[in-house]
XYZ file of C-alpha atoms in Angstrom:
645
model
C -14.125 -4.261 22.714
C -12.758 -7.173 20.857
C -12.979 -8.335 17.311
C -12.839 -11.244 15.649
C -12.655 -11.623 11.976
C -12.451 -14.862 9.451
C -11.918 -15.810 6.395
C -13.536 -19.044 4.976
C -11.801 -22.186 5.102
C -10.590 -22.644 1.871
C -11.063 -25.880 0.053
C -8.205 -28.520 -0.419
C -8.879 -29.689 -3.940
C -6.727 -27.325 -5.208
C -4.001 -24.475 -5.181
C -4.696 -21.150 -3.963
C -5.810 -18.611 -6.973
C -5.799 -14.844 -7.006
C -9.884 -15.012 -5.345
C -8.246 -16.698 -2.214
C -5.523 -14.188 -2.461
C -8.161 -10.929 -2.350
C -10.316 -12.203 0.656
C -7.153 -12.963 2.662
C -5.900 -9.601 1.892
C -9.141 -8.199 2.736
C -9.454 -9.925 6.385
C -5.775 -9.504 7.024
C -6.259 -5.402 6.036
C -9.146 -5.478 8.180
C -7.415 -6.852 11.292
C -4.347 -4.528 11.005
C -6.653 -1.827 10.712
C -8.459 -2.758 14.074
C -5.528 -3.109 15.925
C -3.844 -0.469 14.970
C -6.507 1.760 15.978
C -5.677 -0.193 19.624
C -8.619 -2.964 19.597
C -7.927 -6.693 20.628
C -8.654 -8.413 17.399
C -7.871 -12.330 16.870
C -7.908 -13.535 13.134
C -8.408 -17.130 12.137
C -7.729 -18.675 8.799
C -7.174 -22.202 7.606
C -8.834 -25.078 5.259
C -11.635 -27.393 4.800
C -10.546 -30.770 4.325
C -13.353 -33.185 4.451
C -15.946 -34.498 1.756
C -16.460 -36.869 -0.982
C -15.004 -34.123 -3.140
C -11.524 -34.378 -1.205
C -11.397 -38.431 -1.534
C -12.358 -38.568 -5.043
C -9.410 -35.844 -5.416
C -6.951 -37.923 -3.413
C -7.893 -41.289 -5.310
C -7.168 -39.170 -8.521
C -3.850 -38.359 -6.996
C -2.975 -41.748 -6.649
C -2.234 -40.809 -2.694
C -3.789 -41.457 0.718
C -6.636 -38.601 1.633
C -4.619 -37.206 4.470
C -1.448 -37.153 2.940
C -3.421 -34.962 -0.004
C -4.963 -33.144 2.305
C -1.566 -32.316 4.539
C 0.120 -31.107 1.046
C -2.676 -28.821 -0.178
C -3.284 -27.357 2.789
C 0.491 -26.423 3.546
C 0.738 -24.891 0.590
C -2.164 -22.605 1.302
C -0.579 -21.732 4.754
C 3.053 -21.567 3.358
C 1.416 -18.753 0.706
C 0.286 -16.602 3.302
C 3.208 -17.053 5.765
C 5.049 -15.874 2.633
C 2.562 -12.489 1.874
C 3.117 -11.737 5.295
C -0.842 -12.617 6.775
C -1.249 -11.468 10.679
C -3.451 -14.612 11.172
C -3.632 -15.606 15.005
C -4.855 -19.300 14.049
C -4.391 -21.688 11.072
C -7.110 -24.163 11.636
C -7.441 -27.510 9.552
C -11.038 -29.118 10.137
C -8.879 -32.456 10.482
C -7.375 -31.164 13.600
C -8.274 -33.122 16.587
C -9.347 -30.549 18.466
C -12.166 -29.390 16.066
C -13.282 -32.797 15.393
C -14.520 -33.135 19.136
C -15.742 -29.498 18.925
C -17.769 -30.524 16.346
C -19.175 -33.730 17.727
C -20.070 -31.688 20.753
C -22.223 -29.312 18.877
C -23.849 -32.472 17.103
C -24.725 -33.936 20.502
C -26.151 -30.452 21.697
C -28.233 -29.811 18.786
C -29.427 -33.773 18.815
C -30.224 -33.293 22.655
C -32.407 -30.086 21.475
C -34.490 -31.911 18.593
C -33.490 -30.237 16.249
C -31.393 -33.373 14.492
C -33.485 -36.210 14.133
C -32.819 -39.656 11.803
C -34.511 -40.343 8.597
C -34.068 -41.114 4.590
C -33.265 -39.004 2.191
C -33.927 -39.256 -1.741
C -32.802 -36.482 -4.591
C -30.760 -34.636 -6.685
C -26.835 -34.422 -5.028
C -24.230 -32.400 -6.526
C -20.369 -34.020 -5.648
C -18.760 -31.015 -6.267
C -20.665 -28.525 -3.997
C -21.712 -31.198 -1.472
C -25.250 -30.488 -1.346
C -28.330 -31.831 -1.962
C -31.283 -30.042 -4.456
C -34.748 -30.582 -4.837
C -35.712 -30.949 -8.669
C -37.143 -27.902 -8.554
C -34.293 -25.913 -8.543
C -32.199 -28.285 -10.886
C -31.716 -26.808 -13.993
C -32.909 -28.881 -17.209
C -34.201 -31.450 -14.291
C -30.493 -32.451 -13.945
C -28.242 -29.962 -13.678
C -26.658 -28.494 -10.119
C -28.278 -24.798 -9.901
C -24.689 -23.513 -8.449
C -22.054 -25.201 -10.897
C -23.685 -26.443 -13.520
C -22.477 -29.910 -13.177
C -24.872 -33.026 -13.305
C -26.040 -34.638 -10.209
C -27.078 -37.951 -8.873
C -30.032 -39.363 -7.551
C -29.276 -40.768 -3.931
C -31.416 -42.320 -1.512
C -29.756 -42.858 1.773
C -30.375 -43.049 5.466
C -29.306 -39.475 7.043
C -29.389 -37.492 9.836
C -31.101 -34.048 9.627
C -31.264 -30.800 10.755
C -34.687 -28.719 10.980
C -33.473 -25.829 9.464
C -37.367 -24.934 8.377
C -37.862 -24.244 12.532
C -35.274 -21.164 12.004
C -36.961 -19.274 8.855
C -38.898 -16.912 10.731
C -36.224 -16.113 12.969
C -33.826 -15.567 9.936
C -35.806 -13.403 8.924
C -36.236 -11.544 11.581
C -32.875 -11.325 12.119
C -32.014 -9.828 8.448
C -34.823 -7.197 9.102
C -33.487 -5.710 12.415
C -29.807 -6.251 11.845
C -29.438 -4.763 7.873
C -25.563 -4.743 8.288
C -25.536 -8.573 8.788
C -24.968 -9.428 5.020
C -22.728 -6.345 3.411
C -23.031 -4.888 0.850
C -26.381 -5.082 1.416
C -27.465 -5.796 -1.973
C -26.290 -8.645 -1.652
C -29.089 -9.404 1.503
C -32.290 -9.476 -1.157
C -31.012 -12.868 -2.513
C -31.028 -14.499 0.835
C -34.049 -13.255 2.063
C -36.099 -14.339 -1.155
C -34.451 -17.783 -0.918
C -35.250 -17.852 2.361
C -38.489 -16.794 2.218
C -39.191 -19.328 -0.552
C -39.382 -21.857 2.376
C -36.826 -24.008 3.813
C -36.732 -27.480 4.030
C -34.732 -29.274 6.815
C -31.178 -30.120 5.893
C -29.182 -33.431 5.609
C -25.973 -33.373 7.765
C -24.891 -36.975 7.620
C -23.786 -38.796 5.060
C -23.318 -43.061 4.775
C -21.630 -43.089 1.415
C -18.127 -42.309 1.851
C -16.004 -42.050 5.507
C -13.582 -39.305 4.699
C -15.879 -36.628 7.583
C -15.880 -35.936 11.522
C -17.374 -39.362 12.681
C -20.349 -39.070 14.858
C -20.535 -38.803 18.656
C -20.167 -42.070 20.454
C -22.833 -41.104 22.676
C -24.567 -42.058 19.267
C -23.881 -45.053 18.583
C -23.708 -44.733 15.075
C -20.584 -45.447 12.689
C -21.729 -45.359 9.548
C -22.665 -41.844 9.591
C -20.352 -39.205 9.116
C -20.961 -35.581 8.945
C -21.788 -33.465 6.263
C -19.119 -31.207 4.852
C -20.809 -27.941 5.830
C -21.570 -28.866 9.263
C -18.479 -29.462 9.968
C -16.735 -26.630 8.060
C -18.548 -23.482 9.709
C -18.362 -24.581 12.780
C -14.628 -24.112 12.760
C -15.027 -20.626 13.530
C -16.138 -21.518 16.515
C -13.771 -24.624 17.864
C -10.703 -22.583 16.655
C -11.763 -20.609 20.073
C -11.975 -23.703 22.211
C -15.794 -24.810 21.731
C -16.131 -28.483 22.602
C -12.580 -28.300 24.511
C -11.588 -25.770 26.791
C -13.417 -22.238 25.463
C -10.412 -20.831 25.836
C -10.871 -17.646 23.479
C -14.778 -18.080 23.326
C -14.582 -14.209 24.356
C -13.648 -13.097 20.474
C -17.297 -14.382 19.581
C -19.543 -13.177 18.369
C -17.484 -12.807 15.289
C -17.050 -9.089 14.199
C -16.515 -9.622 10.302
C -16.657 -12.825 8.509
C -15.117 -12.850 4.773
C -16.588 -15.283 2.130
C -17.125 -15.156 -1.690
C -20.617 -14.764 -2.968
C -20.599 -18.676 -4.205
C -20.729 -19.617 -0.485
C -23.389 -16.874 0.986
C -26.416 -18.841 1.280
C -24.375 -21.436 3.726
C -22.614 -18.365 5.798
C -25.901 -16.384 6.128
C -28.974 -19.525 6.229
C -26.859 -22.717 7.405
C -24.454 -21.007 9.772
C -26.962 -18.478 11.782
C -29.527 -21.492 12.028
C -26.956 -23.430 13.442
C -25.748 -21.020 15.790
C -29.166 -20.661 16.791
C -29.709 -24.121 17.821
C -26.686 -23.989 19.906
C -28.378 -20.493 21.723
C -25.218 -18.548 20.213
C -25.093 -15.044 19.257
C -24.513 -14.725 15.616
C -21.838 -12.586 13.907
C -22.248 -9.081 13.570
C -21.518 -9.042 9.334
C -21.038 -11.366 6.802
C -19.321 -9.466 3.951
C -19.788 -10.974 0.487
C -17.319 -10.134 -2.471
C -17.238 -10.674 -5.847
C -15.137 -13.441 -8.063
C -12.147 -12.056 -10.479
C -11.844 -12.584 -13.973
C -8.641 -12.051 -16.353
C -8.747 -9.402 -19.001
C -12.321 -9.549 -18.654
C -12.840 -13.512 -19.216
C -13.775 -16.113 -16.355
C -10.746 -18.194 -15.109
C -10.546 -21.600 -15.999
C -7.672 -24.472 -16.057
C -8.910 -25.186 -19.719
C -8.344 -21.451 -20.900
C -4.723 -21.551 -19.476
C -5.677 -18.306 -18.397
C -5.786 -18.731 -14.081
C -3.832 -16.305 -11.592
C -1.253 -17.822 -9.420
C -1.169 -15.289 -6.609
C 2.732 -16.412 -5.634
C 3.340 -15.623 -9.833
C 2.114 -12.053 -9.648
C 4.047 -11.180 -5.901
C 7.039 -12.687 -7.525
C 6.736 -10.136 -10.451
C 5.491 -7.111 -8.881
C 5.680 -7.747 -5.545
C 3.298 -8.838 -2.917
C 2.268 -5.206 -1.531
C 1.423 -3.407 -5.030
C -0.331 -6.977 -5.454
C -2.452 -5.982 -2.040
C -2.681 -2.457 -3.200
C -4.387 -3.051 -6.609
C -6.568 -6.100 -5.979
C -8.022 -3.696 -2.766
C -8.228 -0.179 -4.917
C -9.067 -1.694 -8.218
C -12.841 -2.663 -7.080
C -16.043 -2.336 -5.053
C -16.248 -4.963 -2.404
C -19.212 -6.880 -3.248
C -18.604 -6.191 -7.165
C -16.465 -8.662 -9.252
C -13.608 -7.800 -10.407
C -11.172 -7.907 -13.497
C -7.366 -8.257 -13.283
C -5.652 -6.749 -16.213
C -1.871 -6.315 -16.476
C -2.182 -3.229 -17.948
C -4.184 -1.670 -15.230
C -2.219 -3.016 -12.841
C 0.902 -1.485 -14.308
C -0.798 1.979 -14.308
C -1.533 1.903 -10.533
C 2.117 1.130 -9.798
C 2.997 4.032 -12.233
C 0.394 6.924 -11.883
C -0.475 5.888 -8.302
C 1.940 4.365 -6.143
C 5.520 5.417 -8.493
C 3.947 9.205 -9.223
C 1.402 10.239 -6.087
C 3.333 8.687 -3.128
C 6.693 7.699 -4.114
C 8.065 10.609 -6.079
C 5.950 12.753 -3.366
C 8.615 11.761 -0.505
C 11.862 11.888 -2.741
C 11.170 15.489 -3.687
C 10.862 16.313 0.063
C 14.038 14.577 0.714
C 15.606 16.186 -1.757
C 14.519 19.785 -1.179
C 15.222 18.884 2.904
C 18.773 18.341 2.145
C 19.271 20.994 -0.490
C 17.338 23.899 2.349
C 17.983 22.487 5.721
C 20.772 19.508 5.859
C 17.830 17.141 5.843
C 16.311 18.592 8.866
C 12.563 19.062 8.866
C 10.758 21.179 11.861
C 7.007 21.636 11.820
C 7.006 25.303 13.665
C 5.813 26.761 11.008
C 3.387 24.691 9.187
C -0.054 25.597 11.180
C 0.908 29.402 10.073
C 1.361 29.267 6.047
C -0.857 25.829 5.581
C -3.693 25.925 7.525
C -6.127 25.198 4.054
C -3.780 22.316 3.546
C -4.199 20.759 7.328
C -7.906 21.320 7.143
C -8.321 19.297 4.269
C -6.200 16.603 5.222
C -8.174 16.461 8.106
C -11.557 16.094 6.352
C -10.190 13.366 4.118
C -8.680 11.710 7.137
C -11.620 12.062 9.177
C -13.488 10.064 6.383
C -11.887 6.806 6.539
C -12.564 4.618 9.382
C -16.552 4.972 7.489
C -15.456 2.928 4.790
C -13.207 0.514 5.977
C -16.045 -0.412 8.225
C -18.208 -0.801 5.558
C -15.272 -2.869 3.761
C -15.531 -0.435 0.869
C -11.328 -0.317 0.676
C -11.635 1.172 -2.792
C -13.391 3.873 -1.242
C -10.921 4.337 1.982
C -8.048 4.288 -0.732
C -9.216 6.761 -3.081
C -10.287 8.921 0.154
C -6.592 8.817 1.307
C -4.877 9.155 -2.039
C -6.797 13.008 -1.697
C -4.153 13.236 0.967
C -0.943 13.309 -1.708
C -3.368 15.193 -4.169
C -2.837 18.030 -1.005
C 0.827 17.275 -1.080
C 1.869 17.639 -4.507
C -0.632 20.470 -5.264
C 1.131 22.361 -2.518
C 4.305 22.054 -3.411
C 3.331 23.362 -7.229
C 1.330 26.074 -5.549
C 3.802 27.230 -2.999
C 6.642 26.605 -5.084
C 9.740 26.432 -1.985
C 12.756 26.886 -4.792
C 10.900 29.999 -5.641
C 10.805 31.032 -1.616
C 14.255 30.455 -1.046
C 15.371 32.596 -3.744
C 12.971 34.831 -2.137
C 14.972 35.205 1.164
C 11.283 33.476 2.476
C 13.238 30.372 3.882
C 10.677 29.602 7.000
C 7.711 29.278 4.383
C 9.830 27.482 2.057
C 10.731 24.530 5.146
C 7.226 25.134 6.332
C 6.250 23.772 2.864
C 8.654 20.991 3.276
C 7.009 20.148 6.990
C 3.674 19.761 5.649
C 4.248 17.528 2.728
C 6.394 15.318 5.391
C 3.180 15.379 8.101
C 0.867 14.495 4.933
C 3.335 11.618 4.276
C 3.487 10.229 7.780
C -0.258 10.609 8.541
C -1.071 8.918 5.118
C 1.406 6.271 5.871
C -0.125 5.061 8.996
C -3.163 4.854 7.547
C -1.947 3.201 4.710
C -0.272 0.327 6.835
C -2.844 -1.921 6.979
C -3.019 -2.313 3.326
C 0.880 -1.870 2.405
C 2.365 -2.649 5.772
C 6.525 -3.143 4.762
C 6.113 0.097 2.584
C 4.754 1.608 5.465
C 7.382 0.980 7.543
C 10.160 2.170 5.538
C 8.538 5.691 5.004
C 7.906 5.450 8.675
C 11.557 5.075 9.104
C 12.258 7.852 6.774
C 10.402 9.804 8.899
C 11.735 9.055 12.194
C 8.631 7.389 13.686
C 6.862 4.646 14.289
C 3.517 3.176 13.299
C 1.665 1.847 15.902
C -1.429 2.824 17.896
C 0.391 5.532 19.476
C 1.272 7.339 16.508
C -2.177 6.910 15.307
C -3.665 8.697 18.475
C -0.896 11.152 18.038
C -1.039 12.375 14.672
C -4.470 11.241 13.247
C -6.770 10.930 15.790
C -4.811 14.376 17.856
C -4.392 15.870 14.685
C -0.557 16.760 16.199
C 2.342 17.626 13.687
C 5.589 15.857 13.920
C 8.499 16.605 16.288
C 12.094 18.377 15.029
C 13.549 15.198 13.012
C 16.106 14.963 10.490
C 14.586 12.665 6.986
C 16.412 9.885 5.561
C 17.337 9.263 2.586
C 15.398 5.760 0.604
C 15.885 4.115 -2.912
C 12.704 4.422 -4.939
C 9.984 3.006 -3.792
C 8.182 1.973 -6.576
C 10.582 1.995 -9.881
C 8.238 2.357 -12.950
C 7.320 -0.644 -14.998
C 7.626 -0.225 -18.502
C 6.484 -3.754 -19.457
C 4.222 -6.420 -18.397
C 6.586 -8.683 -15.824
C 4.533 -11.782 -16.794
C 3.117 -13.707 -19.557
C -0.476 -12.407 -21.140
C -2.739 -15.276 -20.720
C -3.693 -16.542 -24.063
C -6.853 -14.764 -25.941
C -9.499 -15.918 -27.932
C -9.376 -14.900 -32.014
C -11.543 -13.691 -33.611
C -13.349 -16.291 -36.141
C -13.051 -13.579 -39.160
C -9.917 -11.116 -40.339
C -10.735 -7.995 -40.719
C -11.181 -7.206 -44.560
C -10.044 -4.323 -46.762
C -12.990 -1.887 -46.149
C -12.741 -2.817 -42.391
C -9.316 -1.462 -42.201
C -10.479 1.591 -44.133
C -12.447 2.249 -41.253
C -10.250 1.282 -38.591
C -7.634 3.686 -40.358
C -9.910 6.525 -40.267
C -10.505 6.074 -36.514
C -7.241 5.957 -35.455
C -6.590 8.786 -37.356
C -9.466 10.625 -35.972
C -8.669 9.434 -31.950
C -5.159 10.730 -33.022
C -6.526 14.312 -32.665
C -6.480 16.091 -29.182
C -8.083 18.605 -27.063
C -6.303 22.138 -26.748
C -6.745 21.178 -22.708
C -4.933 17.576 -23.282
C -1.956 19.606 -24.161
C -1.563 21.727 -21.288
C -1.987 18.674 -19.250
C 2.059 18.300 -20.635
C 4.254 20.875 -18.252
C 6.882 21.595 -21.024
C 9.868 23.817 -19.536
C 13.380 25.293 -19.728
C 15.834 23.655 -18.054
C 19.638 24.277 -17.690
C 21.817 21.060 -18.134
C 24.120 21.373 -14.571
C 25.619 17.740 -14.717
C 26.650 15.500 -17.985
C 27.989 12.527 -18.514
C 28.430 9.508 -20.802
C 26.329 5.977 -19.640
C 29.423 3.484 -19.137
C 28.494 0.169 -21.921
C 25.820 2.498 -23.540
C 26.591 4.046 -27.161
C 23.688 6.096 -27.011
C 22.636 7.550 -23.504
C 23.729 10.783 -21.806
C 22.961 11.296 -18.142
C 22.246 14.768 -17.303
C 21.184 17.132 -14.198
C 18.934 19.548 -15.829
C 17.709 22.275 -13.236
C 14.008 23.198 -13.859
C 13.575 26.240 -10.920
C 12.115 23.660 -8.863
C 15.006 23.652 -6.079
C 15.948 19.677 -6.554
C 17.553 18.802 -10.269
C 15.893 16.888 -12.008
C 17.812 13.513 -13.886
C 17.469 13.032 -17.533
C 18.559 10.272 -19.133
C 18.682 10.886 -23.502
C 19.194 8.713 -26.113
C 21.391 11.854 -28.123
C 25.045 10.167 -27.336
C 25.693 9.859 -30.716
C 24.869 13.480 -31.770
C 26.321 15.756 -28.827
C 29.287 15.326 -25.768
C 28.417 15.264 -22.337
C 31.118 18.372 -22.329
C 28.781 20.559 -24.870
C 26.015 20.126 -23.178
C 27.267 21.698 -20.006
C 25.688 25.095 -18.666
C 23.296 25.089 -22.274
C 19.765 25.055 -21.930
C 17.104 22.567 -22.758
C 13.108 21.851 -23.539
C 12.277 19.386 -20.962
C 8.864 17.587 -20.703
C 9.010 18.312 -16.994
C 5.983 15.700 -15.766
C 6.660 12.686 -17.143
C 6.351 9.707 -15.028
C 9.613 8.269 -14.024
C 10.814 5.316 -15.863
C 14.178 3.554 -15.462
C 16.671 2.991 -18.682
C 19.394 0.708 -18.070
C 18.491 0.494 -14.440
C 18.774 4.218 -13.910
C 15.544 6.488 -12.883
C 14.656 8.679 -15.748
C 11.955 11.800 -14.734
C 11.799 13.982 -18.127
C 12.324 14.106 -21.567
C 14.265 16.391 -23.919
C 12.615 17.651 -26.853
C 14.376 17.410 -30.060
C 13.941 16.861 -33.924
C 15.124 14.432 -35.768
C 15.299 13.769 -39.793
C 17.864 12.187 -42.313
C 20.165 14.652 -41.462
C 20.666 13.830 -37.227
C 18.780 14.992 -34.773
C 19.224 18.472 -33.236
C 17.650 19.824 -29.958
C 15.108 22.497 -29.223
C 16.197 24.948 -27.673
C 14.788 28.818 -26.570
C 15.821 31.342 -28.761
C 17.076 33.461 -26.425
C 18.132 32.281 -22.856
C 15.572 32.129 -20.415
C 15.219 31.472 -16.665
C 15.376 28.133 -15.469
C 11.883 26.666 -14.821
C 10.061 28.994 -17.418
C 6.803 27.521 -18.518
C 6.663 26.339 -22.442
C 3.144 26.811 -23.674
């Protein structure tokens, strides 16, 4: 079965912003994820170039309307060439080929009756092309959608009878409820539909820059109205009105669009599909607009997201990872350095990244890096079941686009992998003369890792790949009937070693956009109060500090940080089979040499973080006073690894 899948055409009058950004991610996740489950999936893309909006842009510009157009729109398709976007078809509505596609459809739909010529007089709104009866104006002047003023206009214009298709709208929405997703978003339509339709104007006489009509028409002045000639691109990228030559893709599987444009995508489009006697799209999924730091976007504020700005910083993939985790599809959402930041960190750094270094190391410390799954089935068979379950989950919500879901579903996956190796402890087999449980141990966190990982690939797809490699395999559709859908373990392989994949971010990589101030300071007995809160939230929980693991550690490895008067690098072994790296600000009160074979106090799960481009993953404690700073140490000397509490 094939599947076809869209995003809307996304306007020329300006750059592409972070909302662009998350619905391309979202389509493009959603096609990877079809085909790597082995389905024939075609994904189109491109931009809407036509309108008064566009000239009036172009004239602002001081350039010709094409030229404007041709700049605009290859910067949208040079943005996702760069992010890496599987599309199958860039289409520009000033392509040839959909301009006759589009005059086709006009002729069939005039042939039918259902366009006929008249005048039309009311309220038009420039910016989103569309005319509104004063009824829905609001103050009697004001465009309902963007609050901009409108303009009375009386001119001769073509129109469609959209009022013929209400009842079979609304039919439609009743027997198909996954047509608008989430489906909360359906009541909207239905009540505007239900309010009654009128018949639509899809000419327009007072500017050219538009499809011109068919000659079999006769009719020059016209051209056609912005929205006509926009949806039906989804349709002429697949050949309609030339040669149908991927016409079998329709009916559209998934079509992407922000909430702003609904009413067009689920009352325009289906109305004009059924005039042409096509089958409509299965679902139209509507998501939410972003904010910043929890205010609206704006060119005025300063305060808008330049997609290309935050990949350059962070990188496109944890860009694709947050923006897809961080909220409901169909909600809006908020993007907030700092929450950003602690997805890379807790997430993607802690969960999954350290998660396949300490399997690589404790491969190559136990086996020589080789990893065999003989064993796993016999000592983990409460680990594989649960992966299972969680895995089994999945394809549920990516089909009902809730990726938030599908990612916290297969994050449960390194939950499994990290609580195993706590629980069955392998440096604590191996001393144990239990060496097939400790590797068996090893095996499983490496199948959790490689099972996760191809289900991760549509979202992270270059991350993917290089734990893939790691791993000795491939993704592709056979891997994913081998090890997901079979449930099969991986073959005798030998791991490879790979840098950190996610190095901890200490600091926001980018500018804070600027924030309002508060009209009044804060006054005396204000920061009374505030004192006595923080002083109050400084108090803790007795279980918030056994959340810190706080252990002995023997210092193997010392030595001094080369340009650094202060740092110390040390190899402290914690009992955990693979040493941990510490790097301590104490240069200036002990020598690498007397550190040697002592033991420590390490704060033994702290996120890693990276000091003079070196990968920190604990913390020594120590006191420090007037007089220098001294270490804590154990009274007496005490097994590596042994718990602090």
């Amino acid at each position: 079965m094939s599947k076809y899948i869209t995003t809307p055409i996304y306007y020329v009058n300006g750059e592409a912003h972070i909302g662009h950004a998350y619905t391309t991610f979202i389509a493009d996740t959603m096609t990877r994820y079809e085909k790597l489950k082995g389905e024939d999936t075609y994904f189109l893309t491109g931009t809407d170039e036509h309108g008064q909006k566009i000239e009036e842009s172009a004239q602002k510009n001081g350039k010709p309307t094409q030229e404007f157009a041709d700049e605009i729109s290859a910067s949208f398709k040079n943005l996702w060439d760069e992010f890496e976007i599987s599309y199958d078809k860039f289409i520009r509505t000033t392509d040839a080929d959909h301009k006759k596609g589009v005059q086709k459809a006009f002729e069939v739909m005039y042939a039918k009756g259902d366009i006929y010529k008249d005048f039309y007089e009311g309220h038009y709104c420039v910016s989103c092309e569309t005319f509104f009866p004063e009824t829905q104006l609001e103050d009697g002047e004001f465009c309902p959608d963007c609050g901009r003023t409108t303009s009375i206009i009386k001119e001769e214009s073509y129109f469609f009878k959209l009022s013929k298709y209400e009842d079979r709208l609304l039919e439609h929405y009743a027997n198909n409820p996954d047509f608008i997703l989430p489906r909360s978003r359906a009541n909207e339509v239905i009540n505007f539909v239900k309010g009654g339709l009128r018949d639509l104007s899809v000419t327009r006489t007072s500017f050219t820059w538009g499809v011109q009509m068919p000659e079999s028409l006769n009719d020059d002045k016209h051209v056609m109205y912005v929205w006509l000639d926009a949806l039906l691109n989804y349709i002429t990228a697949l050949g309609y009105g030339k040669d149908d030559a991927d016409m079998n893709y329709w009916p559209a599987s998934t079509q992407f669009v922000g909430k702003d444009i609904l009413r067009f995508h689920a009352i325009y489009w289906p109305a004009f599909l059924m005039s042409l006697d096509m089958p409509l799209p299965k679902t139209i999924g509507a998501h939410g607009w972003w904010t910043r730091d929890g205010e609206k976007m704006s060119k005025s504020k300063g305060n808008v997201i330049s997609p290309k700005e935050v990949s350059d910083a962070y990188g496109a993939e944890n860009l694709r990872y947050f923006m897809l985790r961080e909220v409901p599809f169909g909600q809006d959402g908020d993007f907030s350095q700092r929450a950003f930041i602690d997805r890379i960190n807790s997430e993607l750094s802690n969960d999954l990244g350290n998660l396949l270094n300490r399997i690589i190391g404790m491969s190559g410390k136990y086996s020589d890096f080789e990893i065999d799954s003989i064993d796993v089935e016999k000592y983990h068979s409460k680990e594989l079941d649960a992966m299972n379950e969680a895995l089994g989950n999945l394809d549920e919500f990516m089909q009902n686009l809730q990726t938030h879901r599908y990612l916290e579903e297969l994050w449960k996956l390194f939950a499994i992998g990290n609580k195993a190796i706590e629980e069955h402890a392998p440096w604590v087999k191996m001393k144990e003369d239990k060496k097939d449980e400790a590797l068996a141990t090893v095996a499983l966190v490496a199948n959790i890792l490689a099972k996760a990982s191809i289900m991760l690939h549509p979202i992270m797809p270059k991350t993917t790949n290089i734990i893939a490699d790691a791993l000795s395999f491939e993704i592709n559709n056979e891997s994913y009937k081998d090890l997901v859908l079979g449930k099969n373990l991986l073959k005798l392989f030998n791991i490879k070693k790979v840098p950190p994949l996610f190095p901890r971010v200490e600091e926001p990589l980018m500018e804070e956009a600027p924030k309002a101030m508060p009209d009044d300071k804060p006054n005396d007995e204000m920061k009374k109060e505030l004192n006595a809160k923080k002083e109050e939230d400084n108090l803790i929980e007795i279980g918030q500090f056994f959340e810190t693991s706080l252990k002995v550690g023997v210092v193997v490895e010392a030595e001094e940080v080369p340009k650094s008067k202060k740092l110390l690098k040390l190899q402290v072994d914690l009992g955990e089979g693979t040493n941990k790296q510490v790097v301590a600000g104490i240069k200036e009160f002990y020598s690498a040499e007397s550190l040697l074979n002592t033991q420590v106090c390490v704060v033994a799960n702290l996120k890693p973080a990276k000091l003079m481009g070196m990968m920190s993953e604990g913390m020594l404690l120590a006191a420090k006073d007037e007089d220098g700073l001294c270490l804590v140490r154990p009274e007496k000397p005490k097994k590596a690894g042994t718990p602090i509490g």
